[in-house]
mmCIF file of C-alpha atoms in Angstrom:
data_model
loop_
_atom_site.group_PDB
_atom_site.id
_atom_site.type_symbol
_atom_site.label_atom_id
_atom_site.label_comp_id
_atom_site.label_asym_id
_atom_site.label_seq_id
_atom_site.Cartn_x
_atom_site.Cartn_y
_atom_site.Cartn_z
ATOM 1 C CA UNK A 27 -10.967 -21.820 -13.588
ATOM 2 C CA UNK A 28 -7.706 -20.729 -11.410
ATOM 3 C CA UNK A 29 -8.791 -18.374 -8.583
ATOM 4 C CA UNK A 30 -6.761 -16.913 -5.941
ATOM 5 C CA UNK A 31 -8.473 -16.227 -2.691
ATOM 6 C CA UNK A 32 -7.451 -12.889 -1.597
ATOM 7 C CA UNK A 33 -9.330 -11.411 1.045
ATOM 8 C CA UNK A 34 -12.678 -9.927 -0.150
ATOM 9 C CA UNK A 35 -11.499 -10.631 -3.622
ATOM 10 C CA UNK A 36 -11.429 -13.886 -5.880
ATOM 11 C CA UNK A 37 -8.846 -13.183 -8.588
ATOM 12 C CA UNK A 38 -9.192 -14.832 -11.889
ATOM 13 C CA UNK A 39 -5.946 -16.217 -12.689
ATOM 14 C CA UNK A 40 -6.919 -17.864 -16.115
ATOM 15 C CA UNK A 41 -5.472 -14.692 -17.647
ATOM 16 C CA UNK A 42 -2.360 -12.929 -16.296
ATOM 17 C CA UNK A 43 -2.670 -9.947 -13.755
ATOM 18 C CA UNK A 44 -0.317 -6.752 -13.315
ATOM 19 C CA UNK A 45 0.575 -5.872 -9.836
ATOM 20 C CA UNK A 46 1.767 -2.108 -9.546
ATOM 21 C CA UNK A 47 4.613 -1.429 -7.393
ATOM 22 C CA UNK A 48 3.917 1.548 -4.960
ATOM 23 C CA UNK A 49 6.944 2.470 -2.887
ATOM 24 C CA UNK A 50 6.376 4.728 0.075
ATOM 25 C CA UNK A 51 10.204 4.531 0.769
ATOM 26 C CA UNK A 52 12.678 7.576 0.244
ATOM 27 C CA UNK A 53 15.433 5.321 -1.093
ATOM 28 C CA UNK A 54 13.756 2.849 -3.489
ATOM 29 C CA UNK A 55 16.425 1.599 -5.970
ATOM 30 C CA UNK A 56 14.114 2.559 -9.141
ATOM 31 C CA UNK A 57 13.913 6.158 -7.830
ATOM 32 C CA UNK A 58 10.223 6.256 -7.318
ATOM 33 C CA UNK A 59 9.905 6.334 -3.717
ATOM 34 C CA UNK A 60 7.302 8.583 -2.118
ATOM 35 C CA UNK A 61 8.353 8.617 1.531
ATOM 36 C CA UNK A 62 5.446 10.047 3.727
ATOM 37 C CA UNK A 63 3.590 11.659 0.851
ATOM 38 C CA UNK A 64 0.238 9.813 1.142
ATOM 39 C CA UNK A 65 -1.461 12.218 -1.320
ATOM 40 C CA UNK A 66 1.369 11.606 -3.820
ATOM 41 C CA UNK A 67 0.963 7.791 -3.022
ATOM 42 C CA UNK A 68 -2.786 7.898 -3.651
ATOM 43 C CA UNK A 69 -2.398 9.714 -6.823
ATOM 44 C CA UNK A 70 0.114 7.071 -7.953
ATOM 45 C CA UNK A 71 -2.297 4.404 -7.034
ATOM 46 C CA UNK A 72 -5.218 6.130 -8.964
ATOM 47 C CA UNK A 73 -2.841 6.266 -11.966
ATOM 48 C CA UNK A 74 -1.756 2.847 -11.804
ATOM 49 C CA UNK A 75 -5.287 1.341 -11.744
ATOM 50 C CA UNK A 76 -6.465 3.668 -14.554
ATOM 51 C CA UNK A 77 -3.397 2.387 -16.627
ATOM 52 C CA UNK A 78 -4.628 -1.169 -16.051
ATOM 53 C CA UNK A 79 -3.236 -2.547 -12.454
ATOM 54 C CA UNK A 80 -5.327 -5.274 -11.112
ATOM 55 C CA UNK A 81 -3.379 -5.132 -7.647
ATOM 56 C CA UNK A 82 -1.511 -2.556 -5.895
ATOM 57 C CA UNK A 83 1.573 -3.444 -4.000
ATOM 58 C CA UNK A 84 2.706 -1.054 -1.166
ATOM 59 C CA UNK A 85 5.981 -1.313 0.351
ATOM 60 C CA UNK A 86 7.593 0.716 3.207
ATOM 61 C CA UNK A 87 11.006 -0.633 3.396
ATOM 62 C CA UNK A 88 13.524 -0.750 0.634
ATOM 63 C CA UNK A 89 14.735 -4.238 -0.400
ATOM 64 C CA UNK A 90 17.492 -2.982 -2.742
ATOM 65 C CA UNK A 91 20.948 -4.545 -2.603
ATOM 66 C CA UNK A 92 22.955 -3.099 0.192
ATOM 67 C CA UNK A 93 19.961 -1.503 2.003
ATOM 68 C CA UNK A 94 19.482 -1.289 5.629
ATOM 69 C CA UNK A 95 16.136 -2.371 7.282
ATOM 70 C CA UNK A 96 14.106 0.548 8.896
ATOM 71 C CA UNK A 97 12.338 0.353 12.409
ATOM 72 C CA UNK A 98 8.924 -1.325 12.604
ATOM 73 C CA UNK A 99 7.372 2.125 13.473
ATOM 74 C CA UNK A 100 8.813 3.859 10.717
ATOM 75 C CA UNK A 101 7.379 1.203 8.336
ATOM 76 C CA UNK A 102 4.064 1.320 10.072
ATOM 77 C CA UNK A 103 3.818 5.124 9.538
ATOM 78 C CA UNK A 104 4.690 4.727 6.118
ATOM 79 C CA UNK A 105 2.282 2.087 5.072
ATOM 80 C CA UNK A 106 -0.832 1.776 7.297
ATOM 81 C CA UNK A 107 -2.137 5.029 6.525
ATOM 82 C CA UNK A 108 -2.175 4.523 2.947
ATOM 83 C CA UNK A 109 -3.822 1.028 3.351
ATOM 84 C CA UNK A 110 -6.507 2.683 5.274
ATOM 85 C CA UNK A 111 -7.267 5.029 2.424
ATOM 86 C CA UNK A 112 -7.151 2.282 -0.164
ATOM 87 C CA UNK A 113 -9.409 -0.419 1.864
ATOM 88 C CA UNK A 114 -12.514 0.290 -0.054
ATOM 89 C CA UNK A 115 -10.944 0.431 -3.501
ATOM 90 C CA UNK A 116 -12.045 -2.031 -5.861
ATOM 91 C CA UNK A 117 -8.548 -3.564 -6.181
ATOM 92 C CA UNK A 118 -6.555 -5.930 -3.753
ATOM 93 C CA UNK A 119 -4.137 -4.050 -1.579
ATOM 94 C CA UNK A 120 -0.796 -5.843 -0.906
ATOM 95 C CA UNK A 121 1.680 -5.186 1.607
ATOM 96 C CA UNK A 122 5.463 -5.938 1.017
ATOM 97 C CA UNK A 123 6.912 -6.478 4.415
ATOM 98 C CA UNK A 124 8.685 -8.926 6.260
ATOM 99 C CA UNK A 125 7.616 -7.836 9.664
ATOM 100 C CA UNK A 126 4.933 -9.644 11.483
ATOM 101 C CA UNK A 127 3.665 -6.414 13.250
ATOM 102 C CA UNK A 128 3.379 -4.601 9.770
ATOM 103 C CA UNK A 129 1.344 -7.707 8.376
ATOM 104 C CA UNK A 130 -0.937 -7.509 11.375
ATOM 105 C CA UNK A 131 -1.645 -3.929 11.199
ATOM 106 C CA UNK A 132 -1.988 -3.851 7.403
ATOM 107 C CA UNK A 133 -4.254 -6.750 7.593
ATOM 108 C CA UNK A 134 -6.325 -4.950 10.229
ATOM 109 C CA UNK A 135 -6.320 -1.846 8.051
ATOM 110 C CA UNK A 136 -7.781 -3.742 4.959
ATOM 111 C CA UNK A 137 -4.781 -5.238 3.179
ATOM 112 C CA UNK A 138 -5.809 -8.309 1.105
ATOM 113 C CA UNK A 139 -2.500 -9.943 0.214
ATOM 114 C CA UNK A 140 0.940 -10.114 2.196
ATOM 115 C CA UNK A 141 4.162 -10.216 -0.103
ATOM 116 C CA UNK A 142 7.132 -11.445 1.901
ATOM 117 C CA UNK A 143 10.255 -11.428 0.486
ATOM 118 C CA UNK A 144 11.623 -13.388 3.647
ATOM 119 C CA UNK A 145 9.143 -16.203 2.935
ATOM 120 C CA UNK A 146 7.315 -16.140 6.144
ATOM 121 C CA UNK A 147 10.437 -16.944 7.926
ATOM 122 C CA UNK A 148 10.312 -14.429 10.688
ATOM 123 C CA UNK A 149 9.151 -15.478 14.063
ATOM 124 C CA UNK A 150 5.482 -15.184 14.390
ATOM 125 C CA UNK A 151 4.903 -14.074 10.787
ATOM 126 C CA UNK A 152 2.986 -17.418 10.056
ATOM 127 C CA UNK A 153 0.819 -17.116 13.122
ATOM 128 C CA UNK A 154 0.019 -13.502 11.996
ATOM 129 C CA UNK A 155 -1.303 -14.498 8.532
ATOM 130 C CA UNK A 156 -2.653 -18.047 8.948
ATOM 131 C CA UNK A 157 -5.684 -16.749 10.774
ATOM 132 C CA UNK A 158 -6.529 -14.182 8.070
ATOM 133 C CA UNK A 159 -8.208 -14.652 4.784
ATOM 134 C CA UNK A 160 -5.329 -12.771 2.717
ATOM 135 C CA UNK A 161 -3.369 -14.273 -0.010
ATOM 136 C CA UNK A 162 0.255 -14.950 0.832
ATOM 137 C CA UNK A 163 3.122 -14.600 -1.613
ATOM 138 C CA UNK A 164 6.004 -16.718 -0.513
ATOM 139 C CA UNK A 165 9.466 -15.613 -2.032
ATOM 140 C CA UNK A 166 13.096 -16.866 -1.867
ATOM 141 C CA UNK A 167 15.612 -14.770 -0.995
ATOM 142 C CA UNK A 168 19.244 -15.866 -0.070
ATOM 143 C CA UNK A 169 20.588 -13.779 2.729
ATOM 144 C CA UNK A 170 19.136 -10.383 3.499
ATOM 145 C CA UNK A 171 19.042 -7.300 1.469
ATOM 146 C CA UNK A 172 22.049 -5.649 3.021
ATOM 147 C CA UNK A 173 24.675 -8.477 1.973
ATOM 148 C CA UNK A 174 22.616 -10.826 -0.491
ATOM 149 C CA UNK A 175 24.508 -9.894 -3.597
ATOM 150 C CA UNK A 176 27.895 -10.195 -1.965
ATOM 151 C CA UNK A 177 28.628 -13.765 -3.082
ATOM 152 C CA UNK A 178 25.345 -15.660 -3.820
ATOM 153 C CA UNK A 179 25.989 -19.393 -4.295
ATOM 154 C CA UNK A 180 23.890 -22.537 -5.005
ATOM 155 C CA UNK A 181 24.628 -26.202 -5.656
ATOM 156 C CA UNK A 182 21.555 -26.178 -7.853
ATOM 157 C CA UNK A 183 19.652 -22.797 -8.007
ATOM 158 C CA UNK A 184 16.412 -24.052 -9.240
ATOM 159 C CA UNK A 185 16.320 -27.102 -7.114
ATOM 160 C CA UNK A 186 17.340 -25.106 -3.989
ATOM 161 C CA UNK A 187 14.869 -22.464 -4.647
ATOM 162 C CA UNK A 188 11.945 -25.004 -5.300
ATOM 163 C CA UNK A 189 13.066 -26.823 -2.147
ATOM 164 C CA UNK A 190 12.911 -23.848 0.013
ATOM 165 C CA UNK A 191 9.513 -22.661 -1.252
ATOM 166 C CA UNK A 192 7.923 -26.174 -0.608
ATOM 167 C CA UNK A 193 9.223 -25.939 2.857
ATOM 168 C CA UNK A 194 7.549 -22.764 3.689
ATOM 169 C CA UNK A 195 4.452 -23.752 1.807
ATOM 170 C CA UNK A 196 4.088 -26.994 4.009
ATOM 171 C CA UNK A 197 4.659 -24.669 7.070
ATOM 172 C CA UNK A 198 1.776 -22.527 6.050
ATOM 173 C CA UNK A 199 -0.500 -25.318 5.248
ATOM 174 C CA UNK A 200 0.345 -27.014 8.470
ATOM 175 C CA UNK A 201 -1.299 -23.892 10.201
ATOM 176 C CA UNK A 202 -4.305 -24.160 8.068
ATOM 177 C CA UNK A 203 -3.705 -21.872 5.188
ATOM 178 C CA UNK A 204 -5.829 -22.933 2.172
ATOM 179 C CA UNK A 205 -3.411 -23.640 -1.001
ATOM 180 C CA UNK A 206 -5.848 -21.255 -2.855
ATOM 181 C CA UNK A 207 -4.376 -18.713 -0.767
ATOM 182 C CA UNK A 208 -0.875 -19.217 -1.897
ATOM 183 C CA UNK A 209 1.451 -17.639 -4.351
ATOM 184 C CA UNK A 210 4.990 -18.533 -5.186
ATOM 185 C CA UNK A 211 7.885 -16.269 -6.458
ATOM 186 C CA UNK A 212 11.360 -17.464 -7.097
ATOM 187 C CA UNK A 213 12.713 -14.194 -5.937
ATOM 188 C CA UNK A 214 14.666 -12.734 -9.168
ATOM 189 C CA UNK A 215 17.649 -10.613 -7.959
ATOM 190 C CA UNK A 216 17.428 -11.478 -4.103
ATOM 191 C CA UNK A 217 20.678 -13.354 -3.572
ATOM 192 C CA UNK A 218 21.244 -14.374 -7.218
ATOM 193 C CA UNK A 219 23.749 -13.766 -9.991
ATOM 194 C CA UNK A 220 22.568 -12.849 -13.328
ATOM 195 C CA UNK A 221 23.309 -16.529 -14.478
ATOM 196 C CA UNK A 222 21.229 -17.753 -11.671
ATOM 197 C CA UNK A 223 18.320 -15.535 -12.719
ATOM 198 C CA UNK A 224 18.378 -16.642 -16.049
ATOM 199 C CA UNK A 225 18.327 -20.220 -14.978
ATOM 200 C CA UNK A 226 15.259 -19.540 -12.857
ATOM 201 C CA UNK A 227 13.513 -17.927 -15.817
ATOM 202 C CA UNK A 228 14.252 -20.741 -17.956
ATOM 203 C CA UNK A 229 13.016 -23.348 -15.530
ATOM 204 C CA UNK A 230 9.579 -21.493 -14.576
ATOM 205 C CA UNK A 231 7.857 -24.716 -15.916
ATOM 206 C CA UNK A 232 9.302 -26.495 -12.869
ATOM 207 C CA UNK A 233 7.758 -24.175 -10.338
ATOM 208 C CA UNK A 234 4.454 -24.666 -12.326
ATOM 209 C CA UNK A 235 4.706 -28.296 -11.670
ATOM 210 C CA UNK A 236 4.298 -27.445 -7.926
ATOM 211 C CA UNK A 237 0.666 -26.492 -8.648
ATOM 212 C CA UNK A 238 0.771 -22.860 -7.265
ATOM 213 C CA UNK A 239 0.361 -19.787 -9.173
ATOM 214 C CA UNK A 240 3.589 -17.656 -9.836
ATOM 215 C CA UNK A 241 4.155 -14.039 -9.005
ATOM 216 C CA UNK A 242 7.199 -12.738 -10.758
ATOM 217 C CA UNK A 243 9.049 -9.521 -10.493
ATOM 218 C CA UNK A 244 11.710 -8.293 -12.641
ATOM 219 C CA UNK A 245 10.969 -4.684 -13.296
ATOM 220 C CA UNK A 246 14.024 -2.669 -13.718
ATOM 221 C CA UNK A 247 16.109 -4.936 -11.827
ATOM 222 C CA UNK A 248 19.852 -5.114 -11.985
ATOM 223 C CA UNK A 249 19.807 -8.486 -14.186
ATOM 224 C CA UNK A 250 18.205 -6.384 -17.069
ATOM 225 C CA UNK A 251 20.944 -3.541 -16.790
ATOM 226 C CA UNK A 252 23.695 -6.461 -17.021
ATOM 227 C CA UNK A 253 21.831 -7.743 -20.058
ATOM 228 C CA UNK A 254 21.084 -4.549 -21.831
ATOM 229 C CA UNK A 255 23.764 -2.012 -20.383
ATOM 230 C CA UNK A 256 20.997 0.492 -19.358
ATOM 231 C CA UNK A 257 20.507 2.436 -16.369
ATOM 232 C CA UNK A 258 17.658 1.776 -14.037
ATOM 233 C CA UNK A 259 15.483 4.727 -15.391
ATOM 234 C CA UNK A 260 15.838 3.151 -19.044
ATOM 235 C CA UNK A 261 14.785 -0.137 -18.525
ATOM 236 C CA UNK A 262 11.087 -0.031 -19.431
ATOM 237 C CA UNK A 263 11.514 -1.929 -22.669
ATOM 238 C CA UNK A 264 13.532 -4.631 -21.089
ATOM 239 C CA UNK A 265 11.154 -4.897 -17.890
ATOM 240 C CA UNK A 266 8.063 -5.210 -20.243
ATOM 241 C CA UNK A 267 9.908 -7.919 -22.536
ATOM 242 C CA UNK A 268 10.839 -9.876 -19.133
ATOM 243 C CA UNK A 269 7.492 -9.662 -17.696
ATOM 244 C CA UNK A 270 6.088 -10.929 -21.126
ATOM 245 C CA UNK A 271 8.506 -13.833 -20.963
ATOM 246 C CA UNK A 272 7.561 -14.818 -17.692
ATOM 247 C CA UNK A 273 3.737 -14.706 -18.411
ATOM 248 C CA UNK A 274 4.456 -16.805 -21.580
ATOM 249 C CA UNK A 275 6.273 -19.228 -19.458
ATOM 250 C CA UNK A 276 3.247 -19.464 -17.103
ATOM 251 C CA UNK A 277 3.452 -16.597 -14.497
ATOM 252 C CA UNK A 278 0.124 -15.448 -13.529
ATOM 253 C CA UNK A 279 1.102 -12.011 -11.860
ATOM 254 C CA UNK A 280 3.536 -9.882 -12.979
ATOM 255 C CA UNK A 281 5.128 -7.145 -10.534
ATOM 256 C CA UNK A 282 5.957 -4.066 -12.439
ATOM 257 C CA UNK A 283 6.674 -0.167 -12.473
ATOM 258 C CA UNK A 284 5.458 0.453 -15.895
ATOM 259 C CA UNK A 285 1.922 -0.622 -15.785
ATOM 260 C CA UNK A 286 0.393 0.917 -19.108
ATOM 261 C CA UNK A 287 3.400 -0.357 -21.009
ATOM 262 C CA UNK A 288 2.949 -3.822 -19.508
ATOM 263 C CA UNK A 289 -0.677 -3.657 -19.941
ATOM 264 C CA UNK A 290 -0.442 -3.082 -23.891
ATOM 265 C CA UNK A 291 2.077 -5.769 -24.179
ATOM 266 C CA UNK A 292 -0.097 -8.347 -22.444
ATOM 267 C CA UNK A 293 -3.039 -7.141 -24.552
ATOM 268 C CA UNK A 294 -1.347 -8.221 -27.655
ATOM 269 C CA UNK A 295 -0.060 -11.258 -26.082
ATOM 270 C CA UNK A 296 -3.745 -12.315 -25.006
ATOM 271 C CA UNK A 297 -5.099 -11.374 -28.484
ATOM 272 C CA UNK A 298 -2.627 -13.860 -30.045
ATOM 273 C CA UNK A 299 -3.008 -16.523 -27.371
ATOM 274 C CA UNK A 300 -6.930 -16.496 -26.855
ATOM 275 C CA UNK A 301 -9.755 -16.793 -29.143
ATOM 276 C CA UNK A 302 -12.484 -14.398 -29.090
ATOM 277 C CA UNK A 303 -15.937 -14.931 -29.967
#
């Protein structure tokens, strides 16, 4: 049985898991940011769990293309109070951050997973997370959110992304992080053109060959807008389809805005995929 060690949780990855996106930013690309509205964020978390989310992913800094970073203190103020309120919930709480100080404070507040779009490259990041028991998602990003979509270029997008993830995994394991704590994310939309994103989706089997489970996030992203011609708020169908394609190609966790719709699609997929007694 494939199990992800995630703080006080052991997550069974034999079947796909749904990670709900909870934005505490005022400027989320998808228009669902909550800012400092902790009560609103808690209601959204409750609704996500009721809809079928297995993990809650809390983000306090927008990573949409062209976005600017926020101060360390501002991000702490946005996420730590929410993590503290969620610490005793029966689902793991993930923190989407690139800042070691936010990682440290969130772990102390009860977070079970650190989801780093920067792949733990910030000075001190590996030192902060290696001594914890949290799960760690290593994502690939070319450049930084402010400029990553200006002119992304790769000699071999699949090979380059795999090489980067391998280097970061080696760095983590070199500091004592058990492989059962590690997830990989190719980073759809983070310094990639539509062609790059499609090449990565087609090649998920090559990422599976690394032996680490995959977390995939394509929900409402511009790649889906480019394919369908639909605006951000009208990409639910495309998002569910992309999540299901990723699952069918081996992804174990999908990071989504539309939990209930994704849950229903996964339920149908599982009914066909798995025999029940």
